[in-house]
Coordinates of C-alpha atoms in Angstrom, one line a residue:
Chain W
X1332 CA -30.6 -10.7 22.2
X1333 CA -27.6 -10.2 20.0
X1334 CA -26.1 -6.8 20.5
X1335 CA -22.6 -6.2 19.3
X1336 CA -22.5 -2.5 20.2
X1337 CA -20.0 -1.5 22.9
X1338 CA -19.9 1.9 24.6
X1339 CA -16.4 3.1 23.6
X1340 CA -13.5 2.6 21.2
X1341 CA -11.3 1.6 24.1
X1342 CA -13.8 -1.1 25.2
X1343 CA -14.0 -2.3 21.6
X1344 CA -10.3 -3.0 21.4
X1345 CA -10.0 -4.3 25.0
X1346 CA -8.9 -7.8 23.8
X1347 CA -6.1 -6.7 21.4
X1348 CA -2.9 -8.1 22.8
X1349 CA 0.8 -7.6 22.2
X1350 CA 2.2 -9.4 19.2
X1351 CA -1.1 -9.7 17.3
X1352 CA -1.6 -9.2 13.6
X1353 CA -4.0 -6.4 13.1
X1354 CA -5.8 -5.8 9.7
X1355 CA -6.7 -2.1 9.3
X1356 CA -9.2 -1.1 6.6
X1357 CA -9.1 2.1 4.5
X1358 CA -7.5 3.4 1.4
X1359 CA -5.8 6.7 2.0
X1360 CA -7.8 8.3 4.7
X1361 CA -11.2 7.1 3.4
X1362 CA -12.8 4.3 5.3
X1363 CA -9.9 4.2 7.8
X1364 CA -10.9 3.4 11.4
X1365 CA -8.8 6.1 13.0
X1366 CA -10.7 6.2 16.3
X1367 CA -10.1 2.4 16.8
X1368 CA -6.4 2.9 16.0
X1369 CA -6.1 5.8 18.5
X1370 CA -7.7 3.5 21.0
X1371 CA -5.0 0.9 20.4
X1372 CA -2.5 3.6 21.2
X1373 CA -4.4 4.4 24.4
X1374 CA -4.4 0.7 25.4
X1375 CA -0.7 0.6 25.0
X1376 CA -0.3 -2.7 23.1
X1377 CA 2.9 -3.2 21.2
X1378 CA 4.9 -5.6 18.9
X1379 CA 2.0 -5.5 16.4
X1380 CA 2.0 -6.6 12.8
X1381 CA -0.2 -4.3 10.9
X1382 CA -1.7 -5.1 7.5
X1383 CA -3.0 -2.0 5.7
X1384 CA -2.9 -0.6 2.2
X1385 CA -1.0 2.5 3.2
X1386 CA 1.4 3.0 6.1
X1387 CA -0.1 6.1 7.8
X1388 CA 0.2 9.8 7.1
X1389 CA 0.8 12.8 9.3
X1390 CA 1.0 12.0 13.0
X1391 CA -2.5 10.5 13.7
X1392 CA -4.0 7.1 13.4
X1393 CA -1.6 4.5 12.1
X1394 CA 1.2 7.0 11.9
X1395 CA 0.8 7.6 15.6
X1396 CA 0.7 3.9 16.4
X1397 CA 4.0 3.5 14.6
X1398 CA 5.6 6.6 16.0
X1399 CA 4.9 5.3 19.5
X1400 CA 6.9 2.2 18.6
X1401 CA 3.9 -0.2 18.8
X1402 CA 4.3 -1.7 15.4
X1403 CA 7.0 -4.4 14.7
X1404 CA 6.1 -4.9 11.1
X1405 CA 3.9 -3.3 8.4
X1406 CA 2.5 -5.4 5.5
X1407 CA 1.2 -3.0 2.8
X1408 CA 1.2 -2.2 -0.9
X1409 CA 1.9 1.5 -0.8
X1410 CA 4.0 2.8 2.1
X1411 CA 4.9 6.1 0.5
X1412 CA 2.1 8.6 0.4
X1413 CA 1.9 12.3 0.9
X1414 CA 2.8 12.8 4.5
X1415 CA 4.0 9.3 5.2
X1416 CA 7.0 10.7 7.1
X1417 CA 6.8 8.4 10.2
X1418 CA 7.1 5.2 8.3
X1419 CA 9.9 6.5 6.1
X1420 CA 11.9 7.6 9.2
X1421 CA 11.3 4.3 11.1
X1422 CA 12.2 2.3 8.0
X1423 CA 15.4 4.3 7.3
X1424 CA 16.5 3.8 10.9
X1425 CA 15.7 0.1 10.7
X1426 CA 13.2 0.3 13.5
X1427 CA 10.3 -1.3 11.6
X1428 CA 10.0 -4.2 9.2
X1429 CA 8.2 -3.6 5.9
X1430 CA 6.7 -6.2 3.6
X1431 CA 5.5 -4.7 0.4
X1432 CA 2.8 -6.7 -1.4
X1433 CA 1.1 -6.0 -4.7
X1434 CA -2.3 -4.5 -3.8
X1435 CA -4.4 -7.1 -5.6
X1436 CA -2.3 -9.9 -4.1
X1437 CA -2.8 -8.4 -0.7
X1438 CA -6.6 -8.2 -1.3
X1439 CA -6.7 -11.8 -2.5
X1440 CA -4.5 -13.1 0.4
X1441 CA -7.0 -11.5 2.8
X1442 CA -9.9 -12.9 0.8
X1443 CA -8.4 -16.4 0.8
X1444 CA -8.0 -16.2 4.6
X1445 CA -11.6 -15.3 5.0
X1446 CA -12.8 -17.9 2.6
X1447 CA -10.7 -20.9 3.9
X1448 CA -8.3 -21.1 1.0
X1449 CA -4.7 -21.6 2.3
X1450 CA -2.9 -20.5 -0.8
X1451 CA -3.4 -19.6 -4.5
X1452 CA -1.4 -19.1 -7.7
X1453 CA -1.3 -15.6 -9.3
X1454 CA 0.7 -14.2 -12.3
X1455 CA 1.1 -10.9 -10.3
X1456 CA 4.7 -10.4 -9.4
X1457 CA 6.0 -13.5 -11.3
X1458 CA 9.6 -12.8 -12.5
X1459 CA 9.9 -9.6 -10.4
X1460 CA 11.7 -8.7 -7.2
X1461 CA 8.4 -9.3 -5.2
X1462 CA 8.2 -12.8 -6.6
X1463 CA 11.6 -13.8 -5.5
X1464 CA 11.8 -16.8 -3.2
X1465 CA 8.2 -17.9 -4.0
X1466 CA 7.2 -21.2 -5.6
X1467 CA 6.6 -20.7 -9.3
X1468 CA 4.4 -22.8 -11.6
X1469 CA 3.3 -22.3 -15.1
X1470 CA -0.4 -22.4 -16.0
X1471 CA -1.3 -22.2 -19.7
X1472 CA 2.3 -21.3 -20.3
X1473 CA 2.2 -18.4 -17.9
X1474 CA 4.4 -18.2 -14.8
X1475 CA 2.5 -17.8 -11.5
X1476 CA 3.7 -17.5 -8.0
X1477 CA 2.2 -19.2 -4.9
X1478 CA 0.8 -16.7 -2.4
X1479 CA -0.5 -17.6 1.0
X1480 CA -3.6 -16.5 2.9
X1481 CA -3.1 -13.5 5.2
X1482 CA -5.2 -13.9 8.3
X1483 CA -5.6 -11.4 11.1
X1484 CA -6.0 -11.9 14.8
X1485 CA -8.0 -8.7 14.7
X1486 CA -9.6 -6.5 12.0
X1487 CA -10.3 -2.8 12.5
X1488 CA -13.1 -1.7 10.1
X1489 CA -14.8 1.6 9.3
X1490 CA -18.4 1.4 8.2
X1491 CA -21.1 3.9 7.3
X1492 CA -24.2 2.2 9.0
X1493 CA -24.4 -0.6 11.4
X1494 CA -27.2 -2.4 13.3
X1495 CA -26.9 -4.4 16.5
X1496 CA -26.2 -7.7 14.6
X1497 CA -23.2 -6.0 13.0
X1498 CA -24.7 -5.8 9.5
X1499 CA -22.7 -3.1 7.7
X1500 CA -22.9 -0.7 4.8
X1501 CA -20.1 1.5 3.5
X1502 CA -19.9 4.9 1.9
X1503 CA -18.5 5.4 -1.6
X1504 CA -14.8 4.7 -1.8
X1505 CA -14.8 4.1 2.0
X1506 CA -15.6 0.4 1.2
X1507 CA -12.2 -0.5 -0.2
X1508 CA -10.4 -3.1 2.0
X1509 CA -13.0 -3.1 4.8
X1510 CA -15.4 -5.9 3.6
X1511 CA -12.5 -8.3 2.8
X1512 CA -10.7 -7.6 6.1
X1513 CA -13.9 -8.0 8.1
X1514 CA -14.0 -11.6 6.8
X1515 CA -10.3 -12.3 7.4
X1516 CA -9.8 -11.9 11.1
X1517 CA -10.6 -13.9 14.3
X1518 CA -12.0 -10.7 15.9
X1519 CA -13.6 -8.0 13.8
X1520 CA -14.1 -4.6 15.4
X1521 CA -16.1 -1.9 13.6
X1522 CA -16.4 1.9 14.0
X1523 CA -19.6 3.0 12.4
X1524 CA -20.8 6.5 11.5
X1525 CA -24.5 5.6 12.0
X1526 CA -26.2 3.3 14.3
X1527 CA -29.5 2.0 12.9
X1528 CA -32.2 -0.2 14.4
X1529 CA -32.2 -3.9 13.4
X1530 CA -34.2 -4.3 10.3
X1531 CA -33.7 -0.8 9.1
X1532 CA -31.1 -1.7 6.5
X1533 CA -32.4 -3.0 3.2
X1534 CA -31.0 -6.6 3.1
X1535 CA -30.0 -6.0 -0.6
X1536 CA -27.8 -3.1 0.6
X1537 CA -25.9 -4.9 3.4
X1538 CA -22.4 -5.4 2.2
X1539 CA -20.9 -7.1 5.2
X1540 CA -23.3 -9.4 7.0
X1541 CA -23.1 -9.3 10.8
X1542 CA -21.8 -12.9 11.0
X1543 CA -18.4 -11.5 10.2
X1544 CA -18.5 -8.8 12.9
X1545 CA -17.9 -9.1 16.6
X1546 CA -18.0 -5.6 18.0
X1547 CA -19.3 -2.2 16.9
X1548 CA -18.8 1.2 18.3
X1549 CA -20.8 4.2 17.1
X1550 CA -18.4 7.1 16.2
X1551 CA -20.1 9.8 14.1
X1552 CA -17.0 11.8 13.3
X1553 CA -18.1 13.2 10.0
X1554 CA -16.0 13.3 6.8
X1555 CA -12.5 11.8 6.4
X1556 CA -9.4 14.0 6.0
X1557 CA -8.0 14.3 2.5
X1558 CA -4.7 13.0 3.7
Chain J
X206 CA 20.6 16.1 -31.7
X207 CA 18.8 17.5 -34.7
X208 CA 18.8 21.2 -34.0
X209 CA 18.2 22.2 -37.6
X210 CA 14.5 21.2 -37.6
X211 CA 11.8 22.8 -35.4
X212 CA 10.7 19.7 -33.5
X213 CA 8.0 20.3 -30.8
X214 CA 7.8 17.4 -28.4
X215 CA 4.3 16.9 -26.9
X216 CA 3.7 18.1 -23.4
X217 CA 2.0 16.0 -20.8
X218 CA -1.5 16.9 -21.9
X219 CA -0.5 16.5 -25.6
X220 CA 0.7 12.9 -24.8
X221 CA -2.5 12.2 -22.9
X222 CA -4.6 13.6 -25.7
X223 CA -2.9 11.5 -28.3
X224 CA -3.4 8.3 -26.3
X225 CA -7.1 9.2 -25.5
X226 CA -7.8 9.4 -29.2
X227 CA -7.2 5.6 -29.5
X228 CA -9.6 4.6 -26.7
X229 CA -12.9 3.5 -28.3
X230 CA -16.3 3.8 -26.6
X231 CA -17.2 1.0 -24.3
X232 CA -13.8 0.1 -23.1
X233 CA -13.1 -0.4 -19.3
X234 CA -9.9 1.4 -18.6
X235 CA -7.7 1.9 -15.6
X236 CA -5.4 4.9 -15.5
X237 CA -2.2 4.9 -13.4
X238 CA -0.9 7.8 -11.4
X239 CA 0.7 10.8 -13.1
X240 CA 0.4 11.4 -16.9
X241 CA -2.0 8.5 -17.3
X242 CA -4.6 10.2 -15.0
X243 CA -4.7 13.1 -17.5
X244 CA -6.0 10.8 -20.2
X245 CA -9.6 10.9 -19.0
X246 CA -9.6 14.7 -19.5
X247 CA -9.3 14.1 -23.2
X248 CA -12.0 11.6 -23.7
X249 CA -15.2 13.5 -24.6
X250 CA -18.1 12.6 -22.2
X251 CA -20.3 11.5 -25.2
X252 CA -17.7 8.8 -25.9
X253 CA -18.7 6.5 -23.0
X254 CA -15.5 5.0 -21.6
X255 CA -15.7 3.4 -18.1
X256 CA -12.8 4.4 -16.0
X257 CA -12.0 2.1 -13.1
X258 CA -9.9 2.9 -10.0
X259 CA -8.2 0.2 -7.8
X260 CA -9.9 1.4 -4.7
X261 CA -13.2 0.1 -6.0
X262 CA -14.7 3.0 -8.0
X263 CA -16.2 2.0 -11.4
X264 CA -17.2 4.8 -13.6
X265 CA -14.9 7.5 -12.3
X266 CA -15.8 11.0 -13.6
X267 CA -13.9 14.2 -13.8
X268 CA -12.5 16.1 -10.8
X269 CA -15.3 17.9 -8.9
X270 CA -16.0 21.6 -8.9
X271 CA -14.9 23.0 -5.5
X272 CA -18.6 23.2 -4.3
X273 CA -19.1 19.5 -5.2
X274 CA -16.1 18.1 -3.4
X275 CA -16.9 14.9 -1.6
X276 CA -14.2 13.6 0.8
X277 CA -15.6 10.1 0.6
X278 CA -14.9 9.8 -3.1
X279 CA -11.2 9.5 -4.1
X280 CA -9.3 7.6 -6.8
X281 CA -6.3 5.4 -6.4
X282 CA -4.1 8.5 -6.5
X283 CA -6.1 9.8 -3.5
X284 CA -7.4 12.7 -5.5
X285 CA -11.0 13.8 -5.2
X286 CA -13.1 12.6 -8.1
X287 CA -16.8 12.2 -9.1
X288 CA -18.9 9.2 -10.1
X289 CA -20.6 9.2 -13.5
X290 CA -24.2 8.1 -13.7
X291 CA -24.1 4.4 -14.0
X292 CA -21.0 4.2 -11.8
X293 CA -20.7 1.8 -8.9
X294 CA -18.6 0.9 -5.8
X295 CA -17.0 -2.4 -5.1
X296 CA -14.6 -3.7 -2.5
X297 CA -10.8 -4.0 -3.1
X298 CA -11.1 -7.7 -3.7
X299 CA -13.8 -7.3 -6.3
X300 CA -11.9 -4.4 -7.9
X301 CA -8.8 -6.6 -8.3
X302 CA -10.9 -9.6 -9.5
X303 CA -12.0 -7.2 -12.3
X304 CA -8.3 -6.2 -12.9
X305 CA -6.7 -9.7 -12.7
X306 CA -9.7 -11.5 -14.2
X307 CA -9.2 -10.0 -17.7
X308 CA -12.2 -7.6 -17.5
X309 CA -10.0 -4.5 -18.1
X310 CA -9.8 -3.6 -21.8
X311 CA -6.9 -1.3 -21.1
X312 CA -4.5 -0.2 -18.4
X313 CA -2.4 2.9 -19.0
X314 CA 0.7 3.2 -16.8
X315 CA 3.6 5.6 -16.6
X316 CA 7.0 3.9 -16.7
X317 CA 10.7 4.5 -16.0
X318 CA 11.6 2.0 -18.8
X319 CA 9.9 -0.2 -21.3
X320 CA 12.0 -2.9 -23.1
X321 CA 11.6 -4.1 -26.7
X322 CA 10.3 -7.4 -25.3
X323 CA 7.4 -5.6 -23.6
X324 CA 8.9 -5.7 -20.1
X325 CA 8.0 -2.7 -18.0
X326 CA 9.7 -1.1 -15.0
X327 CA 7.7 1.5 -13.2
X328 CA 7.7 1.0 -9.4
X329 CA 11.2 1.2 -8.0
X330 CA 14.4 2.8 -9.2
X331 CA 16.7 0.4 -7.5
X332 CA 16.5 -2.9 -5.6
X333 CA 17.4 -1.3 -2.3
X334 CA 15.1 1.7 -2.5
X335 CA 13.8 3.0 0.8
X336 CA 10.2 2.0 1.4
X337 CA 9.4 1.0 -2.2
X338 CA 5.7 1.4 -3.1
X339 CA 4.2 -0.9 -5.6
X340 CA 0.5 -0.3 -5.2
X341 CA -1.6 -2.1 -7.8
X342 CA 0.9 -1.7 -10.7
X343 CA 1.9 -5.4 -10.8
X344 CA -1.7 -6.6 -10.7
X345 CA -2.7 -4.2 -13.4
X346 CA 0.2 -5.0 -15.6
X347 CA -0.4 -8.7 -15.3
X348 CA -4.1 -8.6 -15.6
X349 CA -5.3 -6.0 -18.1
X350 CA -6.1 -7.2 -21.7
X351 CA -3.8 -4.4 -23.0
X352 CA -1.1 -2.4 -21.3
X353 CA -0.1 0.9 -22.8
X354 CA 2.8 2.9 -21.4
X355 CA 2.9 6.7 -21.5
X356 CA 6.2 8.4 -20.7
X357 CA 8.8 10.9 -21.8
X358 CA 11.0 9.4 -24.5
X359 CA 14.1 10.0 -22.5
X360 CA 15.1 11.0 -19.0
X361 CA 15.6 14.6 -18.1
X362 CA 19.3 14.2 -18.8
X363 CA 18.7 12.6 -22.1
X364 CA 19.1 8.9 -21.3
X365 CA 16.8 6.6 -23.4
X366 CA 13.9 4.9 -21.6
X367 CA 13.0 2.6 -24.5
X368 CA 15.6 0.0 -24.0
X369 CA 16.7 -3.5 -25.0
X370 CA 16.3 -4.8 -21.4
X371 CA 15.1 -2.9 -18.4
X372 CA 17.7 -2.0 -15.8
X373 CA 15.2 -1.0 -13.1
X374 CA 13.2 -3.6 -11.1
X375 CA 10.5 -5.0 -13.3
X376 CA 6.8 -4.5 -12.7
X377 CA 5.8 -7.3 -15.2
X378 CA 7.3 -9.2 -18.1
X379 CA 6.3 -9.0 -21.7
X380 CA 3.1 -7.1 -21.2
X381 CA 3.4 -3.7 -22.9
X382 CA 1.8 -3.6 -26.3
X383 CA 2.1 0.1 -27.1
X384 CA 4.1 3.1 -25.9
X385 CA 3.1 6.8 -26.2
X386 CA 6.0 9.2 -25.7
X387 CA 6.4 12.9 -26.2
X388 CA 8.0 12.1 -29.5
X389 CA 6.3 9.0 -31.0
X390 CA 3.8 6.3 -30.8
X391 CA 5.3 2.8 -30.9
X392 CA 3.9 -0.7 -31.0
X393 CA 5.7 -3.5 -29.1
X394 CA 5.9 -6.5 -31.5
X395 CA 7.7 -9.8 -31.5
X396 CA 10.3 -8.0 -33.6
X397 CA 10.7 -5.2 -31.1
X398 CA 9.5 -1.6 -31.3
X399 CA 7.7 -0.5 -34.4
X400 CA 7.2 3.3 -34.8
X401 CA 3.7 4.2 -35.9
X402 CA 3.9 8.0 -35.6
X403 CA 6.4 10.7 -34.9
X404 CA 5.9 14.3 -34.0
X405 CA 6.2 16.6 -37.0
X406 CA 9.7 17.4 -38.1
X407 CA 11.3 14.5 -36.3
X408 CA 13.4 12.2 -38.5
X409 CA 13.7 8.4 -38.0
X410 CA 17.4 8.9 -37.4
X411 CA 16.8 11.5 -34.7
X412 CA 14.3 9.2 -32.9
X413 CA 16.7 6.3 -33.1
X414 CA 19.4 8.5 -31.6
X415 CA 17.2 9.0 -28.5
X416 CA 16.3 5.3 -28.2
X417 CA 18.5 2.5 -27.0
X418 CA 16.5 -0.3 -28.6
X419 CA 16.6 -0.8 -32.3
X420 CA 13.5 0.8 -34.0
X421 CA 11.6 -0.4 -37.0
X422 CA 9.5 2.0 -38.9
X423 CA 6.0 1.2 -40.1
X424 CA 5.5 1.5 -43.8

């Protein structure tokens, strides 16, 4: 019997090791797997590269992981948000590396990793500071830059419903980066609000098939914070 | 400055209202953070315009009444929003496929500067800024069928923001087709800025005095 559920967030992240690249789903606080991130803090791993749209707010979740000095580098599109004080301080002090990537390029680099595409051309960023140092080629007269797939060792995902095969649904704007990150890592770990029996999810409604998921922990925490 | 005439620059909502009047029914539109977000307030609900947000919300509706707030439903500015009937949710990768793939009729962005060749600078004020945040601006600017900028005509200290060449780091090159400011509506053409409208009482000379780039005036 396939059963991807584990008993705790700590057990779910047991194989995350120092130096790994960790993809973290969510946009703002919605769809962000904060309990899995907190479990990484508890485990005490360090030297991580984190890929996430935002770079943490307040002192919880990703902000805590960074404040504890566990993150070597952040790859994100929008590090500055309301309350992103930890990142700004670490960056100012030169204690964290930051790679800013256009949001759509980040999504597509992740998609490429999950889909077996090593690199792709995009007009996004061509001729700008974020395109500097990248290969450039014109298509139909338009300059494009070469972008490479962005693969994770681990993905931390938040879902709405999950069954024991790891089939997932999402809630409203909580979908965001979660499905694409679930496909882009060697080990995909999910925290789900609702645990449902196998067969209970309408197959037409499953957004992430369980083939992309390795572990699930049931964490019915309620609604996300606003920030 | 022309102090003799009673010129009333548009306020933020006035600018948003003016731009909203030019959005026809049926367009798929992405609104950037800031003044652009106000545009949807000025499109009447019976004119069906589909507002899209980078975080995978298609059919964004107005801000919720406090009793209807749903913490699972935010826009790209991380403000609580609603979903119109007919709306849908997609992933970030599908959202940006929509954006880059030419399925957006219009993107409205705020800007620090717009140049007469259509270049836009709206994400960083210097090349060594602390923790610069680009978000989806570069993808939107590169991918939308039309890019309209909405911005104050000058900086707070009176420096022109419609320029010959941008001095701030670029978001995208040659993509802006129209600019709505608190003083005027301008098209970006192969010959540079062409003024379509000015607020009442403003003279062409006064507008030119507040603009670095050379202006042409539509007949």
